[in-house]
XYZ file of C-alpha atoms in Angstrom:
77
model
C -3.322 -27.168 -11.387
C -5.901 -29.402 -12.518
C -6.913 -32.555 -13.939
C -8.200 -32.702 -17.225
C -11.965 -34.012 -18.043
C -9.816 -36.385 -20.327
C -7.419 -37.296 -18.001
C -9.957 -38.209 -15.742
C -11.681 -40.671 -17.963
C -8.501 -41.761 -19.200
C -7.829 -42.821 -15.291
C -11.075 -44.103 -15.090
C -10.902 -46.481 -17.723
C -7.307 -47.560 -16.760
C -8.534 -48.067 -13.170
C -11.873 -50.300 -14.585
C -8.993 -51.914 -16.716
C -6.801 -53.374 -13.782
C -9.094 -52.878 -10.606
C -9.365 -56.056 -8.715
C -12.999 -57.585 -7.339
C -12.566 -56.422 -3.789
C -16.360 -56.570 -2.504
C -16.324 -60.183 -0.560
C -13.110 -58.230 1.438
C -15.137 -55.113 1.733
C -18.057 -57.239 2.990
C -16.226 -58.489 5.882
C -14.466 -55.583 7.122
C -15.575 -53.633 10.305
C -18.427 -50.891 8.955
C -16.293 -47.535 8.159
C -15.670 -44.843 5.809
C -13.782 -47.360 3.152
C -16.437 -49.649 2.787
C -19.691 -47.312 2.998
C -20.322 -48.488 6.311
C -20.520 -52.300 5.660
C -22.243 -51.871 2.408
C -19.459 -51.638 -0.050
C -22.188 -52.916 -3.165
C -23.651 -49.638 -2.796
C -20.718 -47.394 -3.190
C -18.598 -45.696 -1.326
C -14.955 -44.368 -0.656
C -12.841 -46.877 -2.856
C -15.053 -48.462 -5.818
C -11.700 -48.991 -7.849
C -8.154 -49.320 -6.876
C -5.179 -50.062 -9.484
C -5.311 -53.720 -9.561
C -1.534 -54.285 -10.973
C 0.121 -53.493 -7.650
C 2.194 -51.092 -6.111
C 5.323 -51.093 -7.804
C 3.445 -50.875 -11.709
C 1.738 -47.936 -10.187
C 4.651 -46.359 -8.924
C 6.950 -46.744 -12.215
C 3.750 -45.696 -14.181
C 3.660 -42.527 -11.720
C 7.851 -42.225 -12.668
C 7.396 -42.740 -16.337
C 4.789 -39.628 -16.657
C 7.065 -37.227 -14.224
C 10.111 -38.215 -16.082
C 8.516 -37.017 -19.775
C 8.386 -33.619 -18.324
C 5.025 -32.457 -20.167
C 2.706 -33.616 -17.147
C 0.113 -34.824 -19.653
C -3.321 -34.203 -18.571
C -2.902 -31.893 -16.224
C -3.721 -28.555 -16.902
C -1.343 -25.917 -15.736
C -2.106 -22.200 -15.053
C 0.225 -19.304 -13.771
């Protein structure tokens, strides 16, 4: 099982969409993994996150497994 290319883009472009400005919080966190070691500007783990909250993502998430097709994924046996 695997993402499509266009199911990746698709995510991509939702994520750019709703994503949040989280960089001044990045900036003051303790250097680690999440925030490329205290220089989140530059990249690092989480560049993105879904910006409409928890329980949007979570009836988006129950929306696409109820449908049944599992759009964008792409399944081999």
């Amino acid at each position: 099982m695997e993402a499509t290319v266009a199911a990746e883009a698709e995510w991509q472009a939702t994520l750019a969409a709703s994503s949040r400005n989280v960089l001044a919080f990045q900036e003051q966190c303790t250097p680690g993994y999440y925030n490329n070691e205290g220089r989140p500007a530059a990249g690092g783990f989480i560049g993105a996150s879904y910006g409409n909250g928890p329980m949007p993502f979570f009836q988006l998430m129950e929306d696409w497994r109820r449908q049944g097709a599992f759009a964008g994924l792409d399944l081999r046996t």
